[in-house]
Amino acid sequence: MTTLQEKLRAGRFVITAEVTPPVSFDRADLMAKAAPLKGLADAVNLTDGAGARPHLGSVTAAAMLAEAGIEPILQFTCRDRNRIALQSDLIGAAAAGVRNLLVLRGDDPSAGDQPDAKPVFDLDPRQMLDTARKLRDTGELPTGRKVAGKAEFFLGGADNPIDPQPGWEPKGLTAKIDAGAQFVQTQFCMDAGVVRRYLERLAEHGVADKLYFLIGIAPLRSAKSAIWMKEKLFGTIIPDAIVTRMEAAADPIAEGRAICVDLMRELAEIPHVAGVHIMAPNNDASVPEVIRAARAGVKRLAN
């Protein structure tokens, strides 16, 4: 099976999707969510306590997907574990055949369903990236102790596309590159013009060619959900024209899919966009349909 990293190196326009592991003891419930993406998405993200709520552990879920022939991207948050536990989970992920890591800070526990939970944040995302990079490249823990076997991590970080103002510099991304980041998955950005200007500025600073950029998009369910995302999810960009289009739609769910497909085809033509990352909260059923429609008739999007 060609890996996500190999597809990106070959210049393929990749499509990744996101699954939140279920609150379930039954692995069949995870596979019911992930199986429809097999053969469609190039890789599937597994969230790690998204919204600061517990669910089936992401390392275990990633191992299950890898076993089922679905390439996982393990979201790895710094919120809940100290560096000893994080290092142990990195070793466990590599042993389970998990290659792709998306390193994140994690939502604050106060936003979740157990707001009295204590956050850890022993390492920040850059320190976590650096730890994973050194484990991969040296085969050693930070103490110098050797780890048997080999990790083949492909390391990712997150970013929020912006319409850059004069004088803006991508200091955060530069620091993540220095720590070991190789790809980026972004927050929702449903404005191709913003993406183009963002990547043009990154190219000016020599950053655009150092990372593979996967732009976050969504098959919207309704104008109401689009407005909520725009107002409540930090860093989300959804143009007013898309909200208006959703408001006018006779079938908002179908229109949301069409918007998503149109946007993918537009993003595929923008230099330095390596792919898209589809997130569809409460709208999982739309994702396979969107991927099929986007791949049809567009050479760079074809399997």
Short mmCIF file of C-alpha atoms in Angstrom, two decimals:
data_model
loop_
_atom_site.label_atom_id
_atom_site.label_comp_id
_atom_site.label_asym_id
_atom_site.label_seq_id
_atom_site.Cartn_x
_atom_site.Cartn_y
_atom_site.Cartn_z
CA MET A 1 0.00 0.00 0.00
CA THR A 2 1.35 3.40 -0.99
CA THR A 3 1.67 5.54 2.12
CA LEU A 4 0.38 9.07 2.60
CA GLN A 5 3.95 10.35 2.64
CA GLU A 6 4.78 8.57 -0.62
CA LYS A 7 1.67 9.99 -2.32
CA LEU A 8 2.59 13.51 -1.24
CA ARG A 9 6.19 13.10 -2.42
CA ALA A 10 4.84 11.94 -5.80
CA GLY A 11 2.75 15.10 -6.14
CA ARG A 12 -0.61 13.42 -5.68
CA PHE A 13 -3.41 15.67 -4.44
CA VAL A 14 -4.37 13.82 -1.27
CA ILE A 15 -7.69 13.76 0.52
CA THR A 16 -7.76 12.97 4.22
CA ALA A 17 -10.84 12.74 6.42
CA GLU A 18 -11.50 12.77 10.13
CA VAL A 19 -13.17 10.27 12.44
CA THR A 20 -13.88 10.76 16.12
CA PRO A 21 -13.48 7.37 17.84
CA PRO A 22 -16.74 6.27 19.44
CA VAL A 23 -17.58 6.15 23.11
CA SER A 24 -17.74 2.39 22.90
CA PHE A 25 -16.07 -0.81 24.06
CA ASP A 26 -16.91 -2.42 20.71
CA ARG A 27 -14.36 -2.10 17.90
CA ALA A 28 -17.17 -2.67 15.40
CA ASP A 29 -18.50 0.78 16.25
CA LEU A 30 -15.18 2.34 15.21
CA MET A 31 -15.05 0.35 11.99
CA ALA A 32 -18.62 1.36 11.14
CA LYS A 33 -17.41 4.98 11.08
CA ALA A 34 -14.10 4.35 9.29
CA ALA A 35 -14.90 1.56 6.81
CA PRO A 36 -16.88 3.80 4.39
CA LEU A 37 -13.67 5.79 3.86
CA LYS A 38 -11.53 2.78 2.93
CA GLY A 39 -10.28 3.13 -0.63
CA LEU A 40 -11.57 6.72 -0.81
CA ALA A 41 -9.64 8.80 1.70
CA ASP A 42 -5.86 8.60 1.42
CA ALA A 43 -5.64 8.55 5.22
CA VAL A 44 -8.04 8.92 8.14
CA ASN A 45 -7.43 11.15 11.16
CA LEU A 46 -8.39 9.85 14.57
CA THR A 47 -9.06 12.59 17.09
CA ASP A 48 -7.53 12.50 20.57
CA GLY A 49 -10.06 13.58 23.16
CA ALA A 50 -11.64 16.13 20.83
CA GLY A 51 -13.61 18.77 22.69
CA ALA A 52 -11.92 17.55 25.88
CA ARG A 53 -14.23 14.55 26.05
CA PRO A 54 -13.24 10.89 26.49
CA HIS A 55 -13.70 8.25 23.82
CA LEU A 56 -11.96 5.11 22.58
CA GLY A 57 -8.25 5.91 22.85
CA SER A 58 -6.75 7.27 19.66
CA VAL A 59 -3.60 5.11 19.77
CA THR A 60 -5.72 1.97 20.06
CA ALA A 61 -8.11 3.21 17.37
CA ALA A 62 -5.21 3.98 15.02
CA ALA A 63 -3.82 0.49 15.53
CA MET A 64 -7.23 -0.99 14.66
CA LEU A 65 -7.43 1.03 11.44
CA ALA A 66 -3.90 0.07 10.42
CA GLU A 67 -4.79 -3.58 11.00
CA ALA A 68 -7.87 -3.14 8.77
CA GLY A 69 -5.83 -1.64 5.91
CA ILE A 70 -6.91 1.96 6.48
CA GLU A 71 -3.97 4.30 6.88
CA PRO A 72 -4.44 6.31 10.08
CA ILE A 73 -3.25 9.76 11.03
CA LEU A 74 -2.95 9.68 14.79
CA GLN A 75 -3.86 12.98 16.39
CA PHE A 76 -1.60 13.32 19.39
CA THR A 77 -2.46 15.96 21.99
CA CYS A 78 -0.22 17.25 24.74
CA ARG A 79 -3.09 17.99 27.13
CA ASP A 80 -3.60 14.77 29.05
CA ARG A 81 -0.22 13.06 29.52
CA ASN A 82 3.19 13.89 30.88
CA ARG A 83 6.29 13.29 28.80
CA ILE A 84 6.75 9.73 30.13
CA ALA A 85 3.27 8.70 29.01
CA LEU A 86 3.63 10.55 25.70
CA GLN A 87 6.90 8.80 24.92
CA SER A 88 5.38 5.43 25.81
CA ASP A 89 2.43 6.09 23.50
CA LEU A 90 4.79 7.08 20.68
CA ILE A 91 6.60 3.77 21.08
CA GLY A 92 3.24 1.96 21.14
CA ALA A 93 2.04 3.74 18.01
CA ALA A 94 5.19 2.83 16.09
CA ALA A 95 4.93 -0.79 17.25
CA ALA A 96 1.34 -0.88 15.91
CA GLY A 97 2.49 0.30 12.48
CA VAL A 98 1.23 3.87 12.83
CA ARG A 99 3.34 6.29 10.79
CA ASN A 100 1.42 9.55 10.59
CA LEU A 101 1.22 11.83 13.62
CA LEU A 102 -0.60 15.15 13.88
CA VAL A 103 0.72 16.83 17.02
CA LEU A 104 -1.72 19.22 18.72
CA ARG A 105 -2.06 21.13 21.95
CA GLY A 106 -5.54 19.82 22.72
CA ASP A 107 -8.69 21.60 23.84
CA ASP A 108 -8.65 22.90 27.39
CA PRO A 109 -10.55 20.60 29.81
CA SER A 110 -12.79 23.52 30.80
CA ALA A 111 -14.42 23.19 27.37
CA GLY A 112 -15.37 19.55 27.90
CA ASP A 113 -17.87 17.50 29.84
CA GLN A 114 -15.59 17.13 32.90
CA PRO A 115 -14.35 20.70 33.41
CA ASP A 116 -12.69 19.86 36.73
CA ALA A 117 -10.19 17.59 34.97
CA LYS A 118 -6.59 18.69 35.44
CA PRO A 119 -4.66 19.59 32.27
CA VAL A 120 -1.08 18.36 32.02
CA PHE A 121 0.64 20.16 29.12
CA ASP A 122 4.03 18.86 30.21
CA LEU A 123 5.20 19.36 26.61
CA ASP A 124 3.93 21.83 24.03
CA PRO A 125 3.38 20.75 20.38
CA ARG A 126 6.82 21.88 19.24
CA GLN A 127 8.52 19.96 22.04
CA MET A 128 6.36 16.94 21.21
CA LEU A 129 7.31 17.14 17.53
CA ASP A 130 10.97 17.35 18.50
CA THR A 131 10.61 14.32 20.78
CA ALA A 132 8.97 12.25 18.03
CA ARG A 133 11.57 13.36 15.48
CA LYS A 134 14.45 12.35 17.73
CA LEU A 135 12.85 9.00 18.53
CA ARG A 136 12.53 8.36 14.79
CA ASP A 137 15.95 9.64 13.76
CA THR A 138 18.13 8.45 16.65
CA GLY A 139 16.16 5.54 18.10
CA GLU A 140 16.71 7.00 21.55
CA LEU A 141 14.57 8.39 24.35
CA PRO A 142 15.49 11.88 25.64
CA THR A 143 17.45 10.12 28.40
CA GLY A 144 19.69 8.50 25.79
CA ARG A 145 18.20 5.07 26.37
CA LYS A 146 17.99 3.06 23.14
CA VAL A 147 14.62 1.93 21.80
CA ALA A 148 14.64 -1.38 19.93
CA GLY A 149 13.14 -1.52 16.46
CA LYS A 150 12.38 1.47 14.26
CA ALA A 151 9.80 4.26 14.11
CA GLU A 152 8.86 5.61 10.69
CA PHE A 153 6.95 8.69 11.78
CA PHE A 154 5.64 11.24 9.28
CA LEU A 155 5.15 14.32 11.42
CA GLY A 156 2.44 16.94 11.14
CA GLY A 157 1.30 20.10 12.85
CA ALA A 158 -1.71 22.38 12.66
CA ASP A 159 -2.10 25.93 11.39
CA ASN A 160 -4.80 28.52 10.71
CA PRO A 161 -4.70 30.05 7.22
CA ILE A 162 -5.01 33.83 7.28
CA ASP A 163 -5.18 36.73 4.85
CA PRO A 164 -1.69 37.98 5.74
CA GLN A 165 -1.20 41.64 6.54
CA PRO A 166 1.92 43.57 5.47
CA GLY A 167 4.86 42.61 7.65
CA TRP A 168 3.36 39.30 8.77
CA GLU A 169 5.88 36.47 9.18
CA PRO A 170 5.15 32.75 9.63
CA LYS A 171 7.13 32.40 12.84
CA GLY A 172 4.94 29.63 14.26
CA LEU A 173 5.27 27.44 11.18
CA THR A 174 9.00 28.07 10.99
CA ALA A 175 9.36 26.86 14.58
CA LYS A 176 7.34 23.71 13.79
CA ILE A 177 9.54 22.99 10.77
CA ASP A 178 12.60 23.34 12.97
CA ALA A 179 11.00 20.89 15.43
CA GLY A 180 10.41 18.30 12.71
CA ALA A 181 7.03 19.02 11.07
CA GLN A 182 6.70 17.67 7.54
CA PHE A 183 3.03 18.33 6.79
CA VAL A 184 0.28 20.64 8.00
CA GLN A 185 -3.46 20.14 8.33
CA THR A 186 -5.29 23.42 8.74
CA GLN A 187 -8.40 24.71 10.41
CA PHE A 188 -11.47 25.14 8.17
CA CYS A 189 -10.71 27.60 5.35
CA MET A 190 -13.51 27.68 2.79
CA ASP A 191 -12.07 30.67 0.90
CA ALA A 192 -9.72 29.73 -1.94
CA GLY A 193 -8.60 33.33 -2.29
CA VAL A 194 -7.38 33.42 1.31
CA VAL A 195 -5.57 30.10 0.77
CA ARG A 196 -3.86 31.43 -2.34
CA ARG A 197 -2.68 34.63 -0.63
CA TYR A 198 -1.61 32.73 2.50
CA LEU A 199 0.53 30.31 0.51
CA GLU A 200 1.96 33.06 -1.68
CA ARG A 201 3.21 34.80 1.45
CA LEU A 202 4.58 31.53 2.82
CA ALA A 203 6.40 31.00 -0.47
CA GLU A 204 7.97 34.45 -0.14
CA HIS A 205 9.36 33.37 3.23
CA GLY A 206 10.63 30.03 1.89
CA VAL A 207 8.15 28.02 3.95
CA ALA A 208 5.68 26.77 1.34
CA ASP A 209 8.12 24.24 -0.14
CA LYS A 210 9.14 22.84 3.25
CA LEU A 211 5.73 21.47 4.25
CA TYR A 212 2.84 19.67 2.58
CA PHE A 213 -0.29 21.76 3.16
CA LEU A 214 -3.67 20.01 3.55
CA ILE A 215 -6.42 22.62 3.76
CA GLY A 216 -9.31 22.00 6.15
CA ILE A 217 -12.75 22.03 4.52
CA ALA A 218 -16.26 20.80 5.37
CA PRO A 219 -19.43 19.59 3.66
CA LEU A 220 -21.70 22.04 5.44
CA ARG A 221 -25.09 20.87 6.73
CA SER A 222 -26.93 24.18 6.89
CA ALA A 223 -26.49 27.92 6.91
CA LYS A 224 -26.99 27.83 10.68
CA SER A 225 -24.10 25.41 11.17
CA ALA A 226 -21.91 27.47 8.83
CA ILE A 227 -22.59 30.59 10.89
CA TRP A 228 -21.91 28.71 14.13
CA MET A 229 -18.58 27.40 12.83
CA LYS A 230 -17.61 30.83 11.58
CA GLU A 231 -18.40 32.49 14.91
CA LYS A 232 -17.46 29.78 17.43
CA LEU A 233 -14.54 27.79 15.99
CA PHE A 234 -11.34 29.78 16.33
CA GLY A 235 -9.57 30.35 13.02
CA THR A 236 -12.46 29.16 10.83
CA ILE A 237 -12.94 31.07 7.57
CA ILE A 238 -16.27 30.73 5.75
CA PRO A 239 -17.13 33.55 3.30
CA ASP A 240 -20.50 35.27 3.53
CA ALA A 241 -21.18 34.18 -0.07
CA ILE A 242 -21.15 30.53 1.03
CA VAL A 243 -23.56 31.26 3.90
CA THR A 244 -25.86 33.03 1.43
CA ARG A 245 -25.67 30.09 -0.96
CA MET A 246 -26.60 27.73 1.85
CA GLU A 247 -29.51 29.94 2.93
CA ALA A 248 -30.92 29.91 -0.60
CA ALA A 249 -30.60 26.14 -1.07
CA ALA A 250 -33.69 23.96 -1.30
CA ASP A 251 -31.59 21.04 -0.08
CA PRO A 252 -28.87 22.47 2.21
CA ILE A 253 -27.06 19.16 2.76
CA ALA A 254 -26.76 18.55 -1.00
CA GLU A 255 -25.67 22.15 -1.50
CA GLY A 256 -23.05 21.80 1.23
CA ARG A 257 -21.63 18.78 -0.58
CA ALA A 258 -21.58 20.67 -3.89
CA ILE A 259 -19.78 23.62 -2.30
CA CYS A 260 -17.20 21.26 -0.83
CA VAL A 261 -16.58 19.57 -4.19
CA ASP A 262 -16.31 22.92 -6.00
CA LEU A 263 -13.82 24.12 -3.42
CA MET A 264 -11.68 20.97 -3.69
CA ARG A 265 -11.42 21.39 -7.43
CA GLU A 266 -10.44 25.03 -6.99
CA LEU A 267 -7.87 24.27 -4.31
CA ALA A 268 -6.30 21.58 -6.52
CA GLU A 269 -5.24 24.37 -8.91
CA ILE A 270 -3.48 26.50 -6.26
CA PRO A 271 0.31 26.16 -6.05
CA HIS A 272 1.61 24.54 -2.85
CA VAL A 273 -1.77 23.05 -1.87
CA ALA A 274 -0.93 19.36 -1.44
CA GLY A 275 -4.44 18.25 -0.57
CA VAL A 276 -7.46 18.77 1.64
CA HIS A 277 -8.53 17.54 5.05
CA ILE A 278 -12.28 16.98 5.31
CA MET A 279 -13.90 17.42 8.71
CA ALA A 280 -17.64 16.86 8.94
CA PRO A 281 -18.99 17.10 12.49
CA ASN A 282 -22.41 15.39 12.68
CA ASN A 283 -22.32 14.86 8.91
CA ASP A 284 -20.10 11.80 8.44
CA ALA A 285 -22.32 10.31 5.74
CA SER A 286 -21.52 13.15 3.35
CA VAL A 287 -17.76 12.55 3.30
CA PRO A 288 -17.57 9.45 1.04
CA GLU A 289 -19.97 11.06 -1.43
CA VAL A 290 -17.96 14.26 -1.52
CA ILE A 291 -14.69 12.40 -2.14
CA ARG A 292 -16.21 10.33 -4.98
CA ALA A 293 -17.66 13.42 -6.65
CA ALA A 294 -14.43 15.40 -6.30
CA ARG A 295 -12.28 12.67 -7.80
CA ALA A 296 -14.53 12.24 -10.83
CA GLY A 297 -13.19 14.00 -13.89
CA VAL A 298 -10.35 15.90 -12.21
CA LYS A 299 -6.99 14.36 -13.02
CA ARG A 300 -5.11 15.62 -9.97
CA LEU A 301 -7.90 14.42 -7.67
CA ALA A 302 -8.19 10.97 -9.25
CA ASN A 303 -6.98 7.91 -7.35
#
